[in-house]
mmCIF file of C-alpha atoms in Angstrom:
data_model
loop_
_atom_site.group_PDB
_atom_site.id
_atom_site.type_symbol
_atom_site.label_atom_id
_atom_site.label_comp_id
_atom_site.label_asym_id
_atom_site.label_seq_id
_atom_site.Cartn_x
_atom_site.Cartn_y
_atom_site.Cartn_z
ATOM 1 C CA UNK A 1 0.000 0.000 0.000
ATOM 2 C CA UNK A 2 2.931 2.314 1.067
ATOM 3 C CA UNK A 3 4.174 1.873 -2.433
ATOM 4 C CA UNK A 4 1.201 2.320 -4.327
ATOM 5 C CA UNK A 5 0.345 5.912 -2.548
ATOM 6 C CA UNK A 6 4.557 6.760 -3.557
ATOM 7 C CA UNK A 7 4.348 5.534 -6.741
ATOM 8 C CA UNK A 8 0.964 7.771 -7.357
ATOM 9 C CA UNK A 9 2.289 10.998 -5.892
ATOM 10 C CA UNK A 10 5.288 10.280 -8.477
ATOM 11 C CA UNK A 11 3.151 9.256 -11.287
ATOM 12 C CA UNK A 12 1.331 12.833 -9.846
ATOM 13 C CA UNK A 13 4.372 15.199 -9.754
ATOM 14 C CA UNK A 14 5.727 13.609 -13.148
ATOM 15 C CA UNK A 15 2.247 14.972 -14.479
ATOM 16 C CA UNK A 16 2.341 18.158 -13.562
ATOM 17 C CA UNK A 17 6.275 18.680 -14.493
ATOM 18 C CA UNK A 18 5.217 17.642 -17.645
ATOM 19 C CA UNK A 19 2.379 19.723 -17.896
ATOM 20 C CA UNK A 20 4.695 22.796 -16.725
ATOM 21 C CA UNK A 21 7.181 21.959 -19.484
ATOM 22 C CA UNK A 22 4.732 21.835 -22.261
ATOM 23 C CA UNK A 23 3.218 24.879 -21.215
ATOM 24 C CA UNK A 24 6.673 26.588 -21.085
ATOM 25 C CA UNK A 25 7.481 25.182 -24.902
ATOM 26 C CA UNK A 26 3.974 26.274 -26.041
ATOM 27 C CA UNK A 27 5.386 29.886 -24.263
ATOM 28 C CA UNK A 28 8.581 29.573 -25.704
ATOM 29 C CA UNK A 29 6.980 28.994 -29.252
ATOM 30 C CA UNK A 30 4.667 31.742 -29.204
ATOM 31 C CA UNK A 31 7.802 34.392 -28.203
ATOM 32 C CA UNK A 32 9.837 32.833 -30.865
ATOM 33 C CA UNK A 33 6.844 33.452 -33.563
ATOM 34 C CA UNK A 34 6.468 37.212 -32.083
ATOM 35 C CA UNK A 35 9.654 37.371 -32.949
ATOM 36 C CA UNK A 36 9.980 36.056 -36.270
ATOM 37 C CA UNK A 37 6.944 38.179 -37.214
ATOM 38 C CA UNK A 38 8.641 41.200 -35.721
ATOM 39 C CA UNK A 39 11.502 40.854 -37.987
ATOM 40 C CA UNK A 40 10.225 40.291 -40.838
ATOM 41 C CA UNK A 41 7.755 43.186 -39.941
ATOM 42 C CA UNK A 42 11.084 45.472 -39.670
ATOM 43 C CA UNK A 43 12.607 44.400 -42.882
ATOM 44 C CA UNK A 44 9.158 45.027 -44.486
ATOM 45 C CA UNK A 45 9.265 48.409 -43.453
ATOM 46 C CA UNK A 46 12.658 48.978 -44.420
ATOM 47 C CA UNK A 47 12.214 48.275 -48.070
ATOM 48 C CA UNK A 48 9.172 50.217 -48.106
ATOM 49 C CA UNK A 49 10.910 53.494 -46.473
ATOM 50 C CA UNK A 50 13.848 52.692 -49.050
ATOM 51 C CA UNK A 51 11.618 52.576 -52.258
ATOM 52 C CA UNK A 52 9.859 55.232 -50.946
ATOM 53 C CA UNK A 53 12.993 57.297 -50.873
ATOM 54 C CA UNK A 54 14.427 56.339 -54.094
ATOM 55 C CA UNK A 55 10.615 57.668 -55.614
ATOM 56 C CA UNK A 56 11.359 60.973 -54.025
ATOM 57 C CA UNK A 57 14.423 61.185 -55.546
ATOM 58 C CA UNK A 58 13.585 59.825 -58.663
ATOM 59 C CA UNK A 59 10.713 63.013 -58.704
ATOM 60 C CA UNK A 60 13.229 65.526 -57.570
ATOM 61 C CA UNK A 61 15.979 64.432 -60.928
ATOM 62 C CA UNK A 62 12.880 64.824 -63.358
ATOM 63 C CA UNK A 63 12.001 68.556 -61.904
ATOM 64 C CA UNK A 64 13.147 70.851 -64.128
ATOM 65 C CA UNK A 65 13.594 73.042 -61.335
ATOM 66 C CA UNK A 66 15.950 70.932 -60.073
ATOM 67 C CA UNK A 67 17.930 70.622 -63.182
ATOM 68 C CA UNK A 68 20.097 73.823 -62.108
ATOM 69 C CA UNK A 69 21.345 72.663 -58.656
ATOM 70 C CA UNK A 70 23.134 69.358 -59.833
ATOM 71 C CA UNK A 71 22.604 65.732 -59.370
ATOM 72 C CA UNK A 72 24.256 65.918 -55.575
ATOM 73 C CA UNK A 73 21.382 68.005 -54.705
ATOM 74 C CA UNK A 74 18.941 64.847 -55.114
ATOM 75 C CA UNK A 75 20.729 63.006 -53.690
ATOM 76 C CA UNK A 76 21.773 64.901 -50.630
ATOM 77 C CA UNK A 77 18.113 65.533 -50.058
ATOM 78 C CA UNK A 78 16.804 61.737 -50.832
ATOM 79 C CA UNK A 79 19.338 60.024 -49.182
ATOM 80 C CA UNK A 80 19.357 56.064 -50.242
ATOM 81 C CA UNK A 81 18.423 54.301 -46.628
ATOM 82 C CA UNK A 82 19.169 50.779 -46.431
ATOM 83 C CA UNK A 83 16.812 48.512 -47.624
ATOM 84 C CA UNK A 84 18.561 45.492 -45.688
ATOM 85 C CA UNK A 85 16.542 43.968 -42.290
ATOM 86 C CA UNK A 86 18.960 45.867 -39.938
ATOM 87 C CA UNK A 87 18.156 49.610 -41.107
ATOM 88 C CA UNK A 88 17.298 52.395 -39.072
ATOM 89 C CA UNK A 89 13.609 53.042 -39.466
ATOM 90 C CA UNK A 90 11.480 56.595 -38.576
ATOM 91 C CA UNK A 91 11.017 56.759 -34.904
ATOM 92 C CA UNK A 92 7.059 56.582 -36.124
ATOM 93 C CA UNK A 93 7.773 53.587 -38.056
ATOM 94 C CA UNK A 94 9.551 51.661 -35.544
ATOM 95 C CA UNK A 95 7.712 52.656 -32.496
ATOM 96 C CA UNK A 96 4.476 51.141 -34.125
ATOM 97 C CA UNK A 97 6.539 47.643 -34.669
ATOM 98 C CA UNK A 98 7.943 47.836 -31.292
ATOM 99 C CA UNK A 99 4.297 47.984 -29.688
ATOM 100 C CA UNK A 100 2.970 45.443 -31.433
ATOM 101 C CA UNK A 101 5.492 43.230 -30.646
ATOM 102 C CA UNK A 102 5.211 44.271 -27.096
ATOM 103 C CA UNK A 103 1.532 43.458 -27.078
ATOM 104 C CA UNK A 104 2.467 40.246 -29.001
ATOM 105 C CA UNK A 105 4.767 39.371 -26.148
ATOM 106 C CA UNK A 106 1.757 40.169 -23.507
ATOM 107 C CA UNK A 107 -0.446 37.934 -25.530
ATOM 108 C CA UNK A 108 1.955 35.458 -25.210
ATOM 109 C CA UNK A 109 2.230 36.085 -21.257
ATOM 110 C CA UNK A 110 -1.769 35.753 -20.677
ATOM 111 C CA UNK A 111 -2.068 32.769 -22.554
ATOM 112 C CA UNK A 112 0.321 30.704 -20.498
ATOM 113 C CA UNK A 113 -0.949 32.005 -17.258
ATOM 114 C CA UNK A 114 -4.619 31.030 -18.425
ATOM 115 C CA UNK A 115 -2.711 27.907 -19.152
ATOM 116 C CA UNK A 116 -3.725 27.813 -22.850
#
């Protein structure tokens, strides 16, 4: 009998550590997907600031206007930004990435207290 009642409050507490460690993968995942979504978010963003840039410039070489003040002047005023993942995005632009990945992250925090 003593060995039955041991054996179940093993079987018991090998449960629930179980339970605890697929609850902390199924945590684990979900950051790791926020993630991946943020990045790919950020890179997204860059190449849309960068095309957006080289439009600008592209507007500014055809203005006659412009035609007097040399190429540089384009140029200085469009800069090229990176279009690679690790660019420096408008303060704007990255705040609104950084929040949702903070409220991703939350998400992610409720769910494994609810135990989900």
């Amino acid at each position: 009998m003593k060995i039955a009642v041991q054996l179940a409050a093993f079987t018991l507490a090998f449960a629930s550590v179980a339970g605890a460690i697929a609850k902390n993968e199924k945590y684990e995942s979900c950051l790791q997907q926020v993630d991946e979504k943020y990045h790919r978010d950020w890179a997204g963003e860059c190449k849309f600031v960068a095309s957006e840039a080289s439009k600008d410039r592209t507007k500014c070489q055809i203005n006659p206007e412009n035609a007097v003040r040399g190429a540089d002047y384009c140029m200085s005023k469009y800069p090229q930004p990176t279009s690679s993942a690790n660019c420096s995005l408008p303060s704007s632009r990255a705040q609104r990435i950084n929040t949702m990945r903070s409220e991703a992250k939350q998400a992610c925090r409720e769910e494994a207290k609810a135990g989900l």
